[in-house]
PDB file of C-alpha atoms in Angstrom:
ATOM      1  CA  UNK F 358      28.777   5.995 -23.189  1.00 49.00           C
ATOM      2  CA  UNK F 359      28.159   9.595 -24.023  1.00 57.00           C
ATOM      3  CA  UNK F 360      30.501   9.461 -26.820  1.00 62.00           C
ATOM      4  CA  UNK F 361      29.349   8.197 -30.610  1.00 65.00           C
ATOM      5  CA  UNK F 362      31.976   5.571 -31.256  1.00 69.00           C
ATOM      6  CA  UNK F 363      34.519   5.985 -33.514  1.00 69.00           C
ATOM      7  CA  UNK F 364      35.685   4.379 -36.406  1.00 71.00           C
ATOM      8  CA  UNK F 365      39.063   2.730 -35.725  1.00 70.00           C
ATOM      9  CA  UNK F 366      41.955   3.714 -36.693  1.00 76.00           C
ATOM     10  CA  UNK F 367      44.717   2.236 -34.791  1.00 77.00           C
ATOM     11  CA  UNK F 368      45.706  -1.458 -36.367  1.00 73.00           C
ATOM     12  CA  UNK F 369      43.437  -3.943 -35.035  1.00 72.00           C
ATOM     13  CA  UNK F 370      45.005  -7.736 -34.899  1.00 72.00           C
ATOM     14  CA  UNK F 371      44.319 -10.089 -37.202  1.00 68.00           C
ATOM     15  CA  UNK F 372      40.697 -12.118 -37.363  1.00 73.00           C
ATOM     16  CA  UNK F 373      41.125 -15.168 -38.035  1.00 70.00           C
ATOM     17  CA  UNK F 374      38.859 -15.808 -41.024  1.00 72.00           C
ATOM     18  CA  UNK F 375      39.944 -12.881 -43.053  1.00 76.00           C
ATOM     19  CA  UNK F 376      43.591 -13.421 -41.812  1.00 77.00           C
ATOM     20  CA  UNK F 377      46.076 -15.876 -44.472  1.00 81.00           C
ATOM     21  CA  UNK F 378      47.165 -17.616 -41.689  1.00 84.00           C
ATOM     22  CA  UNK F 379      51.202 -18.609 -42.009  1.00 88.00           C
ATOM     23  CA  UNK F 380      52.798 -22.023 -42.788  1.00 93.00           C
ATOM     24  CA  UNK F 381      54.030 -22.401 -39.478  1.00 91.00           C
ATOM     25  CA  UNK F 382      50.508 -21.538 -37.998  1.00 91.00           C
ATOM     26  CA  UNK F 383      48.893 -24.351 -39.693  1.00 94.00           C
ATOM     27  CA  UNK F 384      51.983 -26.350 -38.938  1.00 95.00           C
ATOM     28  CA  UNK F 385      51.081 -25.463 -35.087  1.00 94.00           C
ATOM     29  CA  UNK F 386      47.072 -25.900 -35.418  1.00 95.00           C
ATOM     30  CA  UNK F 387      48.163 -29.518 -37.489  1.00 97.00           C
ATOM     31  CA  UNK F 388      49.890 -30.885 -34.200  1.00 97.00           C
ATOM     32  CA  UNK F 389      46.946 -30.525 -31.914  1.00 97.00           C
ATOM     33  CA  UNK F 390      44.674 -32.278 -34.941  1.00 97.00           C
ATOM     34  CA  UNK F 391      47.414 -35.252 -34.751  1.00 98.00           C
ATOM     35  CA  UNK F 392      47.572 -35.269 -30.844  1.00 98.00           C
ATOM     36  CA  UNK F 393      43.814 -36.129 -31.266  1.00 98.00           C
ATOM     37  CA  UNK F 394      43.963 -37.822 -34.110  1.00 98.00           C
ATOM     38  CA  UNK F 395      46.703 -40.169 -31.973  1.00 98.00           C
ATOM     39  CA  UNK F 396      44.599 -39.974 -29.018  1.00 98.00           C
ATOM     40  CA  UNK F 397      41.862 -41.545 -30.568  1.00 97.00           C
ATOM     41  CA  UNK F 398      44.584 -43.985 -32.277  1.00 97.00           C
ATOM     42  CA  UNK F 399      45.680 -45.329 -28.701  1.00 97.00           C
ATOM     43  CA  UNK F 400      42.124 -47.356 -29.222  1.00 97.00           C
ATOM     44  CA  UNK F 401      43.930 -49.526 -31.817  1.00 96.00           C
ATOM     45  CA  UNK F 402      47.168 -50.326 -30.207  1.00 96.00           C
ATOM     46  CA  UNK F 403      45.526 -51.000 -27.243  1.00 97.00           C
ATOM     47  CA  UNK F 404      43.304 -53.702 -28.859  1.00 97.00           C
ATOM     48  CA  UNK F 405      46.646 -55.092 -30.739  1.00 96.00           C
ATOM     49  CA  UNK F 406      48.485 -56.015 -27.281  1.00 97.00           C
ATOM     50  CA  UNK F 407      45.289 -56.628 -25.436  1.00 97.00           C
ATOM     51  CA  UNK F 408      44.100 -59.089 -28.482  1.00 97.00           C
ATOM     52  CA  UNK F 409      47.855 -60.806 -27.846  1.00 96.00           C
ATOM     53  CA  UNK F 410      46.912 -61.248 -24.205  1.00 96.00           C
ATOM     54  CA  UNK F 411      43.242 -62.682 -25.188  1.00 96.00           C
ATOM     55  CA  UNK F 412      44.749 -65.719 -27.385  1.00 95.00           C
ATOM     56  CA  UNK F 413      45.612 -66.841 -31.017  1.00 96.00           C
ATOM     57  CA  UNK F 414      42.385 -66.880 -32.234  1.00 96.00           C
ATOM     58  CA  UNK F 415      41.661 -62.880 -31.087  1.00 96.00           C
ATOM     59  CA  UNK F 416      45.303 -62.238 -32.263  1.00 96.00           C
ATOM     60  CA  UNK F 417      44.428 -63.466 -35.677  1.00 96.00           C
ATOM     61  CA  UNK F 418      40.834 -61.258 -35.773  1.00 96.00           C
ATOM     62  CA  UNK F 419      42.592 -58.272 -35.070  1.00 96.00           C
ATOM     63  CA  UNK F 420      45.624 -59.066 -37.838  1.00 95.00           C
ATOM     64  CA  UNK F 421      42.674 -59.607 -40.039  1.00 95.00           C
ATOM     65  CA  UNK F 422      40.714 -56.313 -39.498  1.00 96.00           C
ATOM     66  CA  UNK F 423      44.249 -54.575 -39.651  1.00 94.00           C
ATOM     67  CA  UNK F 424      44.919 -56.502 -43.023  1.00 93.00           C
ATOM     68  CA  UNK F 425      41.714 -55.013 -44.316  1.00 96.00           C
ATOM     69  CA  UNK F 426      41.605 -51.673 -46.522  1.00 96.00           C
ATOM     70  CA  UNK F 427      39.947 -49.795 -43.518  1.00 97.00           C
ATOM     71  CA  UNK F 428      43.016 -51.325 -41.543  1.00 96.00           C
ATOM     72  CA  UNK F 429      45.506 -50.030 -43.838  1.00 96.00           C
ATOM     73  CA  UNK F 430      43.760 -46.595 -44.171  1.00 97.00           C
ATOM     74  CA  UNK F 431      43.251 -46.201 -40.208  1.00 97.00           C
ATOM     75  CA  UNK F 432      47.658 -47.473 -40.244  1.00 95.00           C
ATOM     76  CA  UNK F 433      48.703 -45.506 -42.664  1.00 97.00           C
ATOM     77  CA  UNK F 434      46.444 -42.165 -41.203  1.00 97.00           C
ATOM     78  CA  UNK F 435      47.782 -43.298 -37.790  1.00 97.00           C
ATOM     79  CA  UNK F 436      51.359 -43.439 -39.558  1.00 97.00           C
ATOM     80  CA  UNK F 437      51.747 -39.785 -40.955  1.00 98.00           C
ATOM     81  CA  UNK F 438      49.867 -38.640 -37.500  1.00 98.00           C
ATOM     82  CA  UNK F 439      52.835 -39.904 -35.554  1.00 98.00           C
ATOM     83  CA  UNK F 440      55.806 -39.137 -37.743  1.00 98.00           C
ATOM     84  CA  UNK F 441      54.298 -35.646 -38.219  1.00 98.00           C
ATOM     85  CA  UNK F 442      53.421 -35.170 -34.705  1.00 98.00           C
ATOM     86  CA  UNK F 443      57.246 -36.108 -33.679  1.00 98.00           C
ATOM     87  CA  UNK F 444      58.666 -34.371 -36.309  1.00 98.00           C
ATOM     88  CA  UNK F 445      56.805 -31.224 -34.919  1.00 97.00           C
ATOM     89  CA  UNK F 446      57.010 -32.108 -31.312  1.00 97.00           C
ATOM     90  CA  UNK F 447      60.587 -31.544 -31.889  1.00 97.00           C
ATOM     91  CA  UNK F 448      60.389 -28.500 -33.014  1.00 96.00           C
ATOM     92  CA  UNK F 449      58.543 -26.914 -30.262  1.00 95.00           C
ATOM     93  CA  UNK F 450      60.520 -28.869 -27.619  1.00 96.00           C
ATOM     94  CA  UNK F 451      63.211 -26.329 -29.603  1.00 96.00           C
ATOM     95  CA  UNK F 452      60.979 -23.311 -29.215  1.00 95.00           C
ATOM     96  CA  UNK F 453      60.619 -24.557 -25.207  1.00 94.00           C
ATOM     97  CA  UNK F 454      64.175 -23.630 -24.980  1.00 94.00           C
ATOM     98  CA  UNK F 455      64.314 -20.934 -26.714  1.00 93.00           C
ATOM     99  CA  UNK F 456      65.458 -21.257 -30.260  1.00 93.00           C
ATOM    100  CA  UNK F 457      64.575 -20.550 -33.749  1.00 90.00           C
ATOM    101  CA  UNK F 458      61.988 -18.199 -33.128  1.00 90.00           C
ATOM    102  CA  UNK F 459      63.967 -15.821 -35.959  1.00 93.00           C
ATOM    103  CA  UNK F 460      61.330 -16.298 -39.693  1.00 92.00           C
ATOM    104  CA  UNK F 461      63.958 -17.691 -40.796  1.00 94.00           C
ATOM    105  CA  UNK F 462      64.365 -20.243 -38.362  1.00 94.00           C
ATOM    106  CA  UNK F 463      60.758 -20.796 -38.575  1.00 94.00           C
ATOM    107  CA  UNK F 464      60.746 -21.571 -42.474  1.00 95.00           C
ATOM    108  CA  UNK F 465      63.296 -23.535 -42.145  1.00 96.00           C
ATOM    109  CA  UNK F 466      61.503 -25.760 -39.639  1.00 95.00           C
ATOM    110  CA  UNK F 467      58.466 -25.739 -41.687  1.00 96.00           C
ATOM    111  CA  UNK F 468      60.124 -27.403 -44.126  1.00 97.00           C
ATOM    112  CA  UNK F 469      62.263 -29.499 -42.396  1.00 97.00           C
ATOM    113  CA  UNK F 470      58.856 -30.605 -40.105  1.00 97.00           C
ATOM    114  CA  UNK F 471      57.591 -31.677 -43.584  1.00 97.00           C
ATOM    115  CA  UNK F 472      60.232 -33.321 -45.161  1.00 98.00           C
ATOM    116  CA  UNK F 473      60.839 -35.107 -42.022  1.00 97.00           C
ATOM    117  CA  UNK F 474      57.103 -36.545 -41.851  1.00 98.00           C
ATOM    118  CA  UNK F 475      56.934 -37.429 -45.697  1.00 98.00           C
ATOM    119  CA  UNK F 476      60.431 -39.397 -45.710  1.00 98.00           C
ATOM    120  CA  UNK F 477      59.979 -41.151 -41.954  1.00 97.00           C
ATOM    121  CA  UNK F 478      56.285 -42.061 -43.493  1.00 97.00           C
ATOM    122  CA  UNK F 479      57.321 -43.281 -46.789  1.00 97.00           C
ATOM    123  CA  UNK F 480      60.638 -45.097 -45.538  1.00 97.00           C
ATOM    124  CA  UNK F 481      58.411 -46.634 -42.502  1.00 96.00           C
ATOM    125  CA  UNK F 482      55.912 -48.169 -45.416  1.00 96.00           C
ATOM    126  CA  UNK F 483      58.535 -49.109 -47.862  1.00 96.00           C
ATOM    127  CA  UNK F 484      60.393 -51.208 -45.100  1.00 95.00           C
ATOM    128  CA  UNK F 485      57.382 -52.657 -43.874  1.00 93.00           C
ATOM    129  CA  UNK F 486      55.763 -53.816 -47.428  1.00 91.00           C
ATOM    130  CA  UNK F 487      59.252 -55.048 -48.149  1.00 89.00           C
ATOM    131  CA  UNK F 488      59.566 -57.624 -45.193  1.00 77.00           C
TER     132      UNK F 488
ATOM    133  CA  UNK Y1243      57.348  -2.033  -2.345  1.00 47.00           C
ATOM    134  CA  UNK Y1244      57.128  -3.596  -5.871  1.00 48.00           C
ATOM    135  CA  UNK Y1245      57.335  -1.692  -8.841  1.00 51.00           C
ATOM    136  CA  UNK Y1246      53.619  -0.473 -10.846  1.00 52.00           C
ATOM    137  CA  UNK Y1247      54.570  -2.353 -13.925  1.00 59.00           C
ATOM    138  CA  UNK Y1248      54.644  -5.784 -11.548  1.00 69.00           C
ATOM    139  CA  UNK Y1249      51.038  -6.293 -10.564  1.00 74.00           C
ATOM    140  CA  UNK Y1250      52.413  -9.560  -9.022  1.00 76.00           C
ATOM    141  CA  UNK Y1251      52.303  -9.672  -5.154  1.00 79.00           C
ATOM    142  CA  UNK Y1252      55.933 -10.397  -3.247  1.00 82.00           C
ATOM    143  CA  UNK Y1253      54.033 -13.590  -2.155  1.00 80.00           C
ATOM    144  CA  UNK Y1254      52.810 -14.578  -5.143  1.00 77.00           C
ATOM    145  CA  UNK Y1255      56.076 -14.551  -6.551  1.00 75.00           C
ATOM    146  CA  UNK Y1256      57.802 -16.318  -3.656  1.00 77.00           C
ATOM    147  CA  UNK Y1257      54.967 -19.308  -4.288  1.00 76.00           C
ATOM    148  CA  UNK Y1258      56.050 -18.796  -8.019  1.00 71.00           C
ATOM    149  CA  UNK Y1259      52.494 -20.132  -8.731  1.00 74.00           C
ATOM    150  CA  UNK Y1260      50.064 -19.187 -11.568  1.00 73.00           C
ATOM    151  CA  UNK Y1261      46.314 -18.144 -11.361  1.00 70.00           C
ATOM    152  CA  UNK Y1262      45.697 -22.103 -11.631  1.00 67.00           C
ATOM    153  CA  UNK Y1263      47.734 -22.880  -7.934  1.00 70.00           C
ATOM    154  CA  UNK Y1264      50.035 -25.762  -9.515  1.00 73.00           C
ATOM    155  CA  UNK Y1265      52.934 -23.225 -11.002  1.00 74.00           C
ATOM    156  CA  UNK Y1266      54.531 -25.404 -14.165  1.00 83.00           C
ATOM    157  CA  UNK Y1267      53.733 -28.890 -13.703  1.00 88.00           C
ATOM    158  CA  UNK Y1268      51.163 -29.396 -16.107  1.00 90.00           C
ATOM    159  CA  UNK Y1269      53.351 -27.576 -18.693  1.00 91.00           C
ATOM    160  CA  UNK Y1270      56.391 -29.351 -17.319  1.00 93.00           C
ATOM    161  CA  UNK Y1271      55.046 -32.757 -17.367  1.00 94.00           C
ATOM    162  CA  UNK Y1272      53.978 -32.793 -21.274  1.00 95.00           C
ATOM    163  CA  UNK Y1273      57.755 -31.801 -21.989  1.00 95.00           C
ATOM    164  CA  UNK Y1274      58.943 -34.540 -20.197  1.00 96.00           C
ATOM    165  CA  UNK Y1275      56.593 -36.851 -21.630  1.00 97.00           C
ATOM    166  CA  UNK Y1276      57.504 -35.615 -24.777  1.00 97.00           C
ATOM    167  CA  UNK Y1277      61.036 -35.819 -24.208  1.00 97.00           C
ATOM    168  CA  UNK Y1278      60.597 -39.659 -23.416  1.00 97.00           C
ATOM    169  CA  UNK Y1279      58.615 -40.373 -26.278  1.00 97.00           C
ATOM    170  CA  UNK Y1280      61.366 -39.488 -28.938  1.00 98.00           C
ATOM    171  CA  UNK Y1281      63.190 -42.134 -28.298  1.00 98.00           C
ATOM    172  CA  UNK Y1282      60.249 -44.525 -27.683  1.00 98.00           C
ATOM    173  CA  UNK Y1283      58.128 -43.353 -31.011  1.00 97.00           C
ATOM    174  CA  UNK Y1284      61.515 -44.070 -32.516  1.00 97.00           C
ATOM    175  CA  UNK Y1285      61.278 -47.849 -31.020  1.00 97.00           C
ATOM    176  CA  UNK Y1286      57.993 -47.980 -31.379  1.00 96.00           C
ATOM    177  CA  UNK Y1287      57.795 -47.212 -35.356  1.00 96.00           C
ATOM    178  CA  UNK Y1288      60.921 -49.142 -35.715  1.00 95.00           C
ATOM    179  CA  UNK Y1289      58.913 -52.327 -33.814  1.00 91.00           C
ATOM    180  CA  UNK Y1290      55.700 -52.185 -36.188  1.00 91.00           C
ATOM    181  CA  UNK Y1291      57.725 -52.045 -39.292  1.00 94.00           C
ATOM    182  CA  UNK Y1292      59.927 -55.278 -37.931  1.00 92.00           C
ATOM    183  CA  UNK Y1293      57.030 -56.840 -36.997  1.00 91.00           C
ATOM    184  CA  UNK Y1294      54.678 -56.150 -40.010  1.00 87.00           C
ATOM    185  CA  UNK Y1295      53.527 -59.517 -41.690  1.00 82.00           C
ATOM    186  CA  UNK Y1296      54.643 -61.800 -38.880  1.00 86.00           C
ATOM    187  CA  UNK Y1297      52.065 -63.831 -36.617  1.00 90.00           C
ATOM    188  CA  UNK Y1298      51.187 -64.125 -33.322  1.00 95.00           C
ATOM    189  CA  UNK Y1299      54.415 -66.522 -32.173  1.00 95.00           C
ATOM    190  CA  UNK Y1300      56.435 -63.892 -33.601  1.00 94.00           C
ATOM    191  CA  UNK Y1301      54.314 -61.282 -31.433  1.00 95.00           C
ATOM    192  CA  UNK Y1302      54.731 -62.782 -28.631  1.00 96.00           C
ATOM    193  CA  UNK Y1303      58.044 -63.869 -28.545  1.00 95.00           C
ATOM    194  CA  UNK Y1304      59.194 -60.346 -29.223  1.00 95.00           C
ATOM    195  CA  UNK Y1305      56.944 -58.899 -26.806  1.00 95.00           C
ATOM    196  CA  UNK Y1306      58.472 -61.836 -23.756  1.00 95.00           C
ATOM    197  CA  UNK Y1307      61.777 -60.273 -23.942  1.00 95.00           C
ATOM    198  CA  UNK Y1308      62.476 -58.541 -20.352  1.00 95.00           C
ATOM    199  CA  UNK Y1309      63.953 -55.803 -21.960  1.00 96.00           C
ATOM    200  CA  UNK Y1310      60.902 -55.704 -24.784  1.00 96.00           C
ATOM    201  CA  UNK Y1311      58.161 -55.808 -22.027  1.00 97.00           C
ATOM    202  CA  UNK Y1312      59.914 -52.990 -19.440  1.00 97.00           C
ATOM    203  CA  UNK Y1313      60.184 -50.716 -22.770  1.00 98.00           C
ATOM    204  CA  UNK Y1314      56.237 -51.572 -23.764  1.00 98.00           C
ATOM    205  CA  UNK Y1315      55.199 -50.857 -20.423  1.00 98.00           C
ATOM    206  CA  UNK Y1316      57.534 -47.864 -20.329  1.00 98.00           C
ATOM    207  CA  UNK Y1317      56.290 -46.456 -23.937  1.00 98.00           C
ATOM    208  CA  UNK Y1318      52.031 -47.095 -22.622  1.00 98.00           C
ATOM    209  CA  UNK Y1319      52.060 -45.740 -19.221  1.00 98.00           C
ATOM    210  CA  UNK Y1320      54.126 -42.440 -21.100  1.00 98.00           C
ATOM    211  CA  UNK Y1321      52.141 -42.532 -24.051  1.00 98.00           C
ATOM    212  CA  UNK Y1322      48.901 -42.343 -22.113  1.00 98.00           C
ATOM    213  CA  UNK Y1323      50.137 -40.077 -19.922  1.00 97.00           C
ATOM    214  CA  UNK Y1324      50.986 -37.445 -22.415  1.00 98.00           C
ATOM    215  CA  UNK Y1325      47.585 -37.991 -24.254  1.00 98.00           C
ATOM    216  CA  UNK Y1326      45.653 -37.114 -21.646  1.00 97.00           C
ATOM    217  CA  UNK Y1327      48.029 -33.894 -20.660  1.00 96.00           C
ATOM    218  CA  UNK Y1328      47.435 -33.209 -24.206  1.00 97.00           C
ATOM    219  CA  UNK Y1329      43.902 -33.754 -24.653  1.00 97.00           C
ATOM    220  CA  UNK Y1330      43.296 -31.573 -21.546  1.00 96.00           C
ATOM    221  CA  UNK Y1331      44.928 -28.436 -23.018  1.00 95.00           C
ATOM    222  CA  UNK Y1332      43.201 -29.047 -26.179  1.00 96.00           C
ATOM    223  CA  UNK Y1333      39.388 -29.431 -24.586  1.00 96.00           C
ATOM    224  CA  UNK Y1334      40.700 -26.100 -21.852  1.00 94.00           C
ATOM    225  CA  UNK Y1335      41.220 -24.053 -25.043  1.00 93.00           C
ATOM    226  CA  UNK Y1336      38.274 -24.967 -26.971  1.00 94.00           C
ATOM    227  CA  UNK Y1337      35.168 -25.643 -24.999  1.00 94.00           C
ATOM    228  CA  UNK Y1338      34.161 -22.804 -23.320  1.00 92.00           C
ATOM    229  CA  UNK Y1339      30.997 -23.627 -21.224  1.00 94.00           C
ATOM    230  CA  UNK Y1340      32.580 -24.727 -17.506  1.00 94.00           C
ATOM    231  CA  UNK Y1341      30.573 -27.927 -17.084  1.00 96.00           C
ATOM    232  CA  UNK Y1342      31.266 -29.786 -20.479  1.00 97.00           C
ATOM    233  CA  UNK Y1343      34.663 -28.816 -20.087  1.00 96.00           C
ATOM    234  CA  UNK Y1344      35.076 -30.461 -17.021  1.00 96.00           C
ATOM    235  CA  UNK Y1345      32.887 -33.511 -18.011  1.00 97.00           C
ATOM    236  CA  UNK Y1346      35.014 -33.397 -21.209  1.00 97.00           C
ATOM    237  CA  UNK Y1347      38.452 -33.566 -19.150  1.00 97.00           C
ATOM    238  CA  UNK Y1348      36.892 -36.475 -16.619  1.00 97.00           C
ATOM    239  CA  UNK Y1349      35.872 -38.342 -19.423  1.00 98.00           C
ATOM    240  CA  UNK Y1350      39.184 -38.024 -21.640  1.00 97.00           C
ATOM    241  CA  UNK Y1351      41.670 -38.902 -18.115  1.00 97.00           C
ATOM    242  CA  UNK Y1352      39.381 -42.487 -17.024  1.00 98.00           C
ATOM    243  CA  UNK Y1353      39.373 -43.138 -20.512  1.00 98.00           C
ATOM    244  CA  UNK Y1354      43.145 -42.408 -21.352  1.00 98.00           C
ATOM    245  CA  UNK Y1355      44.098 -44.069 -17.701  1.00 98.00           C
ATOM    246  CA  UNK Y1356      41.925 -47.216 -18.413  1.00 98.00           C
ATOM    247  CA  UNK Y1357      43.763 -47.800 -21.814  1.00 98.00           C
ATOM    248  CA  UNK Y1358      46.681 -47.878 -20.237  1.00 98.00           C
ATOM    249  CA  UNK Y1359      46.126 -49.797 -17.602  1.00 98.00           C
ATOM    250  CA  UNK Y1360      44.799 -52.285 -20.110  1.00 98.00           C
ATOM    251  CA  UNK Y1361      47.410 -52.192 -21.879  1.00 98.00           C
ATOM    252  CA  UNK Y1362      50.126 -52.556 -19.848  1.00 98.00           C
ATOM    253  CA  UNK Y1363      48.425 -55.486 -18.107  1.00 98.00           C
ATOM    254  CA  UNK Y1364      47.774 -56.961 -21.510  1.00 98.00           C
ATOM    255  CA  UNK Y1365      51.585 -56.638 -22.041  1.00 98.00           C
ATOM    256  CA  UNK Y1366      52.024 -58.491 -18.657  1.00 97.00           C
ATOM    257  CA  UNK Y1367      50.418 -61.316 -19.401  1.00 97.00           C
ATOM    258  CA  UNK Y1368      51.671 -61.630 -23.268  1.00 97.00           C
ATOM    259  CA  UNK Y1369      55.314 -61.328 -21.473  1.00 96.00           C
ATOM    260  CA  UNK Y1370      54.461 -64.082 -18.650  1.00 93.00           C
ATOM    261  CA  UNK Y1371      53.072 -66.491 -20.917  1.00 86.00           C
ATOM    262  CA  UNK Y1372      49.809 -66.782 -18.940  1.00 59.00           C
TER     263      UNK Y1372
END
């Protein structure tokens, strides 16, 4: 250390907080929220089949707490979490093997990703409300 | 000898292992899990939308069906297993200080294994009318 530093010159890579981060990055940092996300999840379809195995009456107390508006927020969160988390699992299963890793490509999956996740969502609540 | 630009040892790359000794299993394991579970999200979503609004008879007489049960048990024990490959990755890349991280990773694989487990047993006896 006998040298004053330097400024830099050369292009340094980019921080994140002062860096715009792409579409596809947040698509990327959005699949390891909804892996969580479904992680935590697992709790609740556990206690649906385990509730089943437990009796009527336990069968009935969990069909009522999912029937409630917490129920039906924690669903329909769990819901887009999956379909999104498919939709985008796909897409790096894709990337695994080597493909569309041209912008293109990438934008294209972007949108595709959340297309895919709002239609698969919405159709998946429509049906179910319907029956 | 091996060339400067390969700092990898002939030995090293006959064991075709990594600095963490186990090569690609981890790695190779969540794609296979998450080859699996296309198909069985697929079933999966397709089950709770069938099911949505019907009781527990209807549960349970869905959930008896050989073929039914061998798929549930099938979709848990991969489900679980791919949530706790995932969660691991997750908790290596974000918490830094060595022994959170590995009480982190303990925690997350008992807890993940145990829901299984629970579940699949639950599914048992649903299936075997016990």
């Amino acid at each position: 250390m006998t040298q004053a530093a330097k400024p830099v010159s050369r292009p340094l890579s980019p921080h994140l907080q002062v860096y715009r981060l792409p579409l596809a990055a947040w698509l990327s940092i959005t699949h390891r929220i909804t892996g969580v996300g479904l992680t935590i999840g697992t709790v609740l379809l556990t206690y649906w089949i385990v509730s089943a195995a437990y009796g009527p009456d336990a069968y009935a107390r969990f069909a009522g707490f999912i029937g409630s508006p917490i129920g039906y927020l924690l669903l329909f969160g769990f819901s887009v979490a999956l379909f999104y988390h498919l939709c985008n699992g796909i897409r790096h299963l894709f990337w695994d093997i080597g493909m569309n890793y041209e912008i293109a490509e990438t934008k294209r999956a972007n949108i595709i990703v959340l297309l895919g996740t709002v239609v698969l969502t919405a159709g998946a609540w429509l049906l179910a409300l319907a029956m | 000898m091996f060339a400067p630009s390969n700092l990898r040892s002939p030995l090293g790359r006959a064991r075709g292992l990594g600095a963490a000794k186990e090569g690609l299993h981890h790695w190779w394991l969540q794609r296979l899990t998450s080859l699996a579970l296309i198909p069985l999200t697929v079933w999966f979503a397709a089950t709770i939308v069938g099911l949505a609004g019907s009781g527990y008879e209807a549960f349970v007489a869905w959930l008896s069906d050989p073929c039914t049960t061998a798929v549930m048990v099938g979709f848990l024990a991969v489900t679980f297993h791919h949530a706790q490959s995932g969660m691991q990755v997750v908790i290596e890349d974000y918490v830094s200080s060595h022994s959170w991280r590995l009480a982190s990773i303990i925690l997350v694989k008992f807890v993940c294994y145990g829901l299984a487990i629970l579940g699949i047993v639950s599914t048992l006896i649903v299936s075997f009318g016990a």
